[in-house]
C-alpha atoms as an extended CHARMM CRD file, in Angstrom:
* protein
*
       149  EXT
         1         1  UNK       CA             28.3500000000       43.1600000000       66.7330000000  PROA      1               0.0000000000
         2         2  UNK       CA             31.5960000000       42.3180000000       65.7900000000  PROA      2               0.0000000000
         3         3  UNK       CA             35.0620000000       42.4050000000       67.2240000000  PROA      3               0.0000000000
         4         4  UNK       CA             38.5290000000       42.5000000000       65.8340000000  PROA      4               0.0000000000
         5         5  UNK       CA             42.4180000000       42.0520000000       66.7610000000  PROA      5               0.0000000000
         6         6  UNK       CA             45.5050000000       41.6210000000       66.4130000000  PROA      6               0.0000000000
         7         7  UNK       CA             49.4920000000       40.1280000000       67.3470000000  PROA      7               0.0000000000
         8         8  UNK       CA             51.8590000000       41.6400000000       67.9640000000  PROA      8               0.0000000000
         9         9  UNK       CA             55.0440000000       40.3100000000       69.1730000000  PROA      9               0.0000000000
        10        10  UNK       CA             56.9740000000       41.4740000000       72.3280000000  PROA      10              0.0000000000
        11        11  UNK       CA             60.0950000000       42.7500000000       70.2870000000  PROA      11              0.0000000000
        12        12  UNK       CA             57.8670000000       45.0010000000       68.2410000000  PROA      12              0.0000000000
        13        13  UNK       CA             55.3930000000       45.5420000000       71.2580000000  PROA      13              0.0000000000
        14        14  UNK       CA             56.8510000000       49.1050000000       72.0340000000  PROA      14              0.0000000000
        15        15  UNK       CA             57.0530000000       50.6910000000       68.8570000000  PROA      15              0.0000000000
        16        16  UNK       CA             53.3940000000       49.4590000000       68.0370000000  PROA      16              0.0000000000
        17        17  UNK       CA             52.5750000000       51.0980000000       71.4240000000  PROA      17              0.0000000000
        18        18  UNK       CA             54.0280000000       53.8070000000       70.8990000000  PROA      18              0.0000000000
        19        19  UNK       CA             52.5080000000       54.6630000000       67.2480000000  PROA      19              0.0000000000
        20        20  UNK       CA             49.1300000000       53.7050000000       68.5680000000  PROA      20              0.0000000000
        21        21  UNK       CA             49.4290000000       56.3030000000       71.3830000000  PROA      21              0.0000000000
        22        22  UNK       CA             50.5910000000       58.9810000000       68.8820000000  PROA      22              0.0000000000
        23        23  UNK       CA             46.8230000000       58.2590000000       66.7280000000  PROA      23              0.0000000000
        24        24  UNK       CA             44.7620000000       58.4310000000       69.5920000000  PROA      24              0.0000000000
        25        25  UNK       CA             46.4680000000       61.6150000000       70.9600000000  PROA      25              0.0000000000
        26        26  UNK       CA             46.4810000000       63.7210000000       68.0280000000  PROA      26              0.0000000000
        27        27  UNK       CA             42.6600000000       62.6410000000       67.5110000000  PROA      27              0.0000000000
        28        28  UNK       CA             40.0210000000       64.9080000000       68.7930000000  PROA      28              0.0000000000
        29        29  UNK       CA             36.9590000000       63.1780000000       70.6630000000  PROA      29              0.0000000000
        30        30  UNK       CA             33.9670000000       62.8140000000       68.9560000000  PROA      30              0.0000000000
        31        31  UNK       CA             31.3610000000       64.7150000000       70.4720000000  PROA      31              0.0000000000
        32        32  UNK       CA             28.7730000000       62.3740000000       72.4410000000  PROA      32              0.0000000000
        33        33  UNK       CA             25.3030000000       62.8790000000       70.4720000000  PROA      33              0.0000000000
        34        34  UNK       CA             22.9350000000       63.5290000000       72.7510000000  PROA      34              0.0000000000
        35        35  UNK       CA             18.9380000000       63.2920000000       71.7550000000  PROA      35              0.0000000000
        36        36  UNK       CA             17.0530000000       64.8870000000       74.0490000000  PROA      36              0.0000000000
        37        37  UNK       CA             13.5720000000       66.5770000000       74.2410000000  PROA      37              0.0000000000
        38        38  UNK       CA             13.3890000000       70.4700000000       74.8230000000  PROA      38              0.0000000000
        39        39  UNK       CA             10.5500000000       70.5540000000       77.1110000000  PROA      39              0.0000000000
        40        40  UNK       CA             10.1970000000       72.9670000000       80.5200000000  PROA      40              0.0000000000
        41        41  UNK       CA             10.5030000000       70.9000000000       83.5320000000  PROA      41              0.0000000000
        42        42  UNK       CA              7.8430000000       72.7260000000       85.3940000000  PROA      42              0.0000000000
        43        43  UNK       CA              5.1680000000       71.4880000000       82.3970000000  PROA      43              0.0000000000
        44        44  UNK       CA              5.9160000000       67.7590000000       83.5860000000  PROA      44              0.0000000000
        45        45  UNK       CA              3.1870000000       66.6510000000       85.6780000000  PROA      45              0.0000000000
        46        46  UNK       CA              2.8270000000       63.5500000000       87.8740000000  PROA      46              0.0000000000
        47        47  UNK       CA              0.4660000000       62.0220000000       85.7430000000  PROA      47              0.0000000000
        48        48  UNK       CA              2.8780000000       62.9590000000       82.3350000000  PROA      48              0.0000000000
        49        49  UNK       CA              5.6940000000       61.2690000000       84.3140000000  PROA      49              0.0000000000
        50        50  UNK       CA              3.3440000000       58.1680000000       85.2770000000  PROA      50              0.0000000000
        51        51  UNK       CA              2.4710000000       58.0350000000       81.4970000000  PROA      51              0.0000000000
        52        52  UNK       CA              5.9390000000       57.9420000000       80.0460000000  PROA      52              0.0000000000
        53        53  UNK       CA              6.7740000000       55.3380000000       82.6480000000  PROA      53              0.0000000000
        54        54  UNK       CA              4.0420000000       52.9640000000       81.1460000000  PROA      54              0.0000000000
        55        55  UNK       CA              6.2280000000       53.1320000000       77.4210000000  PROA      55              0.0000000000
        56        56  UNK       CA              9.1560000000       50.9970000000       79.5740000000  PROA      56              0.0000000000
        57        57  UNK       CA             10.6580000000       48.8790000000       80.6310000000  PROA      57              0.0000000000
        58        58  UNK       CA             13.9040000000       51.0740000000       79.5870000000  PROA      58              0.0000000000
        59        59  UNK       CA             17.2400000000       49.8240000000       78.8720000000  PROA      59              0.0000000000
        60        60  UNK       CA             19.5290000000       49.2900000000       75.8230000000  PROA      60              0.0000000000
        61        61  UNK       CA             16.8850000000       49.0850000000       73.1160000000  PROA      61              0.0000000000
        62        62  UNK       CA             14.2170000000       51.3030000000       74.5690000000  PROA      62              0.0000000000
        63        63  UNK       CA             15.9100000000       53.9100000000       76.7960000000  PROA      63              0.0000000000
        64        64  UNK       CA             14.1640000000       56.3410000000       78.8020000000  PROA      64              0.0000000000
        65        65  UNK       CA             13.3690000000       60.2400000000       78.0000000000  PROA      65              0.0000000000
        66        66  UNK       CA             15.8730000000       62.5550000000       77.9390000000  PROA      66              0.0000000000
        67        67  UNK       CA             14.8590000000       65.9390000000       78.6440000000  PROA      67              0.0000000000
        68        68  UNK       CA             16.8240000000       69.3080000000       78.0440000000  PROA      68              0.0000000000
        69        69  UNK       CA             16.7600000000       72.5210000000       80.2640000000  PROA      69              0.0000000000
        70        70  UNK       CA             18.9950000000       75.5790000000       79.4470000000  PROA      70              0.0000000000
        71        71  UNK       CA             20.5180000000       77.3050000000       82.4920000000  PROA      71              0.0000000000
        72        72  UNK       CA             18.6520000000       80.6000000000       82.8760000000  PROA      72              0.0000000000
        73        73  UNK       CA             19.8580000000       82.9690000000       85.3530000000  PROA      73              0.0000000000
        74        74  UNK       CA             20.7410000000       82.4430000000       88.8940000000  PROA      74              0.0000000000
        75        75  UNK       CA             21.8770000000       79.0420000000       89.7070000000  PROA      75              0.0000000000
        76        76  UNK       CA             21.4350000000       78.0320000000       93.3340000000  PROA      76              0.0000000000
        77        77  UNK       CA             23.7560000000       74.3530000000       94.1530000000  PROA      77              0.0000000000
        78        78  UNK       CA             23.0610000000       72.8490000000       98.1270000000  PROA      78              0.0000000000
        79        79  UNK       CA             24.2280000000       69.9640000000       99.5330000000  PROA      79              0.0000000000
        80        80  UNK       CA             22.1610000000       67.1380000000       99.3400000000  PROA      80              0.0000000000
        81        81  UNK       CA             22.9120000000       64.0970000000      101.7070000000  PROA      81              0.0000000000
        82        82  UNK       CA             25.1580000000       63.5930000000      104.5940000000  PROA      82              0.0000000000
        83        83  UNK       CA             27.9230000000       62.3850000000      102.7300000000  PROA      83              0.0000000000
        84        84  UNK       CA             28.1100000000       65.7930000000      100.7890000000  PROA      84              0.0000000000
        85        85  UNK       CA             28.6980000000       64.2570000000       96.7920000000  PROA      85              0.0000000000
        86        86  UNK       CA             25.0060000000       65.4620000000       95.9100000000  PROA      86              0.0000000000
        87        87  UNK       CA             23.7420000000       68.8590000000       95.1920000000  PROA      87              0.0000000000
        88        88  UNK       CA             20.0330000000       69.8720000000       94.5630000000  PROA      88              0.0000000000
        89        89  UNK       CA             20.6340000000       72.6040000000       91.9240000000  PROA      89              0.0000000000
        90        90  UNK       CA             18.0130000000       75.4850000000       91.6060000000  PROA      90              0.0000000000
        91        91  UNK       CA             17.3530000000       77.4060000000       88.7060000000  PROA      91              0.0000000000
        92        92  UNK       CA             14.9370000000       79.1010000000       86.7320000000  PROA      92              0.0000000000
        93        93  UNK       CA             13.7320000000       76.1360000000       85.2700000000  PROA      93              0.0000000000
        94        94  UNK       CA             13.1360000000       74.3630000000       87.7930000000  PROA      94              0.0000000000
        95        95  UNK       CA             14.8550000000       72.4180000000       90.9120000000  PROA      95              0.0000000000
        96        96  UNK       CA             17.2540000000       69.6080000000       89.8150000000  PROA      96              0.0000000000
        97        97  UNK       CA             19.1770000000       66.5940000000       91.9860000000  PROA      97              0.0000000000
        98        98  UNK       CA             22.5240000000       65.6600000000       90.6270000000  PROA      98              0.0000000000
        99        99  UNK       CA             23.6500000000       62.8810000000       92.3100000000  PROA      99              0.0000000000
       100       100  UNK       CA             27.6670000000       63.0110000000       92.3530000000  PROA      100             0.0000000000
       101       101  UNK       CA             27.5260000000       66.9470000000       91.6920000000  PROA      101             0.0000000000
       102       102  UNK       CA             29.4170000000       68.3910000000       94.1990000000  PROA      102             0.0000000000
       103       103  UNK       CA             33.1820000000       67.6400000000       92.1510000000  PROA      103             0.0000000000
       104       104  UNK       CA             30.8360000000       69.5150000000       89.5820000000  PROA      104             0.0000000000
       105       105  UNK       CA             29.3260000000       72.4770000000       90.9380000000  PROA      105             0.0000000000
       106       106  UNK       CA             31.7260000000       75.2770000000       89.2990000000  PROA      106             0.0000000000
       107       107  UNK       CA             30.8410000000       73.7910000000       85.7790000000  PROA      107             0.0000000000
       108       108  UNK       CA             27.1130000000       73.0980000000       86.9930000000  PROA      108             0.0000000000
       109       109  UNK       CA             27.0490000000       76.7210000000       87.8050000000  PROA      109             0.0000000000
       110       110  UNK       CA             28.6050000000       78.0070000000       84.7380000000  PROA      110             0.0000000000
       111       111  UNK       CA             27.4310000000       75.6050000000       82.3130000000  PROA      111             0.0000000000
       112       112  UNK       CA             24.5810000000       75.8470000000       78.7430000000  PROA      112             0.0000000000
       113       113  UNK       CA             21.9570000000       73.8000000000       80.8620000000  PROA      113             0.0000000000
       114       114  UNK       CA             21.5660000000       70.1790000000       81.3850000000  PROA      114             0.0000000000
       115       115  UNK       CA             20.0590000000       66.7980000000       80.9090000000  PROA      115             0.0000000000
       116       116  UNK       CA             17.6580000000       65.3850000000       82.4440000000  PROA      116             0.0000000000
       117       117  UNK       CA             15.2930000000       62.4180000000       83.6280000000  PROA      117             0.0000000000
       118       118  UNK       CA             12.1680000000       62.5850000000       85.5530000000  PROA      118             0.0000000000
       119       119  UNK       CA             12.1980000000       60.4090000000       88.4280000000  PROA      119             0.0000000000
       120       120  UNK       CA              8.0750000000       59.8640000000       90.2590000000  PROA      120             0.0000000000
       121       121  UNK       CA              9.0270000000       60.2360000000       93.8020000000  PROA      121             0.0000000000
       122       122  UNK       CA              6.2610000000       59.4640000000       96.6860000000  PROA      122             0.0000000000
       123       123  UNK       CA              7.2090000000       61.2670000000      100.4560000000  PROA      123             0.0000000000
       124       124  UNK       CA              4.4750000000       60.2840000000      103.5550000000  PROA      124             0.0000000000
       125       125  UNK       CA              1.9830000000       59.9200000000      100.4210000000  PROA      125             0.0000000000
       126       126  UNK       CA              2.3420000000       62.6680000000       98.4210000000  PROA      126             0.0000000000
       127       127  UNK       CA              3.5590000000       62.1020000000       94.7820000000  PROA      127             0.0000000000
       128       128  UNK       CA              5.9600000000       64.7560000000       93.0780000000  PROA      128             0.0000000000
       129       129  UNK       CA              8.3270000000       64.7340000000       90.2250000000  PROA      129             0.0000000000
       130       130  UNK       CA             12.2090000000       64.6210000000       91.4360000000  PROA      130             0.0000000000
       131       131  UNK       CA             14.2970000000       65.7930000000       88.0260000000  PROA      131             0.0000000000
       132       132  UNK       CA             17.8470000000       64.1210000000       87.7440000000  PROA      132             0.0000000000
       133       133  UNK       CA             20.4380000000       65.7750000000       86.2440000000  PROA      133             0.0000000000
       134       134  UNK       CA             21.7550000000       63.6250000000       84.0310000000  PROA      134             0.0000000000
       135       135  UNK       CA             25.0790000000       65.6360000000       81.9140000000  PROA      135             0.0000000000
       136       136  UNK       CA             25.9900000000       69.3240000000       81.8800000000  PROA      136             0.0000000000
       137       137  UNK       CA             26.3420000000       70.7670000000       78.5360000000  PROA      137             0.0000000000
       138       138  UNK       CA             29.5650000000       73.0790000000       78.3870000000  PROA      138             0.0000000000
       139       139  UNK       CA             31.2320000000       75.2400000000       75.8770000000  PROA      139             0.0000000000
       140       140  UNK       CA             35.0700000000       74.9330000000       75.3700000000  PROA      140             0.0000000000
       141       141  UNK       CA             37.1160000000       78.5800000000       74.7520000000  PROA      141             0.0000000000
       142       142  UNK       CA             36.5520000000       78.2950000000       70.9750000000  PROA      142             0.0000000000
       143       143  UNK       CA             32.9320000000       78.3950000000       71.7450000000  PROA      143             0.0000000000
       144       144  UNK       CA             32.2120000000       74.3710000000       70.6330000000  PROA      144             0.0000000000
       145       145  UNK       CA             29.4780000000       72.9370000000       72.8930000000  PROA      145             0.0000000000
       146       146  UNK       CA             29.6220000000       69.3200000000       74.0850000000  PROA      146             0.0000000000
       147       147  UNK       CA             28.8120000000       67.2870000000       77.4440000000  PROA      147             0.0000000000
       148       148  UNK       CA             30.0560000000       66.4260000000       80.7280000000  PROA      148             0.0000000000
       149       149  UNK       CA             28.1720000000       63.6410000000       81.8880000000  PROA      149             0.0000000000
């Protein structure tokens, strides 16, 4: 990696400000790409989950499976927590937790589908597979897609 800069001195600071400012705001963002696998939640089985988890450990380099699920008809959000910042979000394709999602229900609800990571979860000794919503995918009025993480 490499970094860059430069000086700029105070008299001139403003104007420099200023024109920088102008670029970034007449710019569009880049859309985010997003790689992730198009696969049914419900096919995901413990033992699926257990096996992807061996391919780790995850981070920069190696990061962990991204999986895609497209919003198909009714979507149910409930609270999830005491605190009230979760959801669990149920839909066709299964039964998501978004973790933060309650400043995001209306575009949870109306959204493409979303991103996701399966999570092994083990309650009083029972294994399941917990799905975490990991970005929304949204369409703008002119009908371009993108993501809300």
């Amino acid at each position: 990696r490499s970094a860059a800069g430069f000086s700029v001195s105070l008299s001139e600071w403003s104007g420099v400000r200023d024109l920088i400012e102008e670029n970034l705001l007449s710019s569009p963002p880049s859309p985010a790409a997003v790689q992730a696998i198009f696969y049914p939640p419900g096919m995901l089985t413990p033992d699926e989950v257990r096996s992807m988890n061996s391919l780790g450990p995850f981070g920069a380099g190696n990061p962990p499976p991204l999986f895609y699920a497209p919003s198909r008809g009714t979507v149910e959000i409930m609270p999830l927590g005491r605190d009230g910042k979760h959801v669990r979000v149920r839909a066709a394709g299964g039964e998501f937790l978004a973790f933060g999602g309650a400043a995001r229900s209306d575009l949870i609800r109306s959204s493409l589908g979303w991103t996701f990571r399966p999570r092994m979860n083990n309650w009083k000794g029972q294994d399941r597979v917990d799905f975490i919503m990991d970005s929304i995918t949204v369409s703008d009025r002119s009908g371009r897609e993108g993501i809300d993480p």
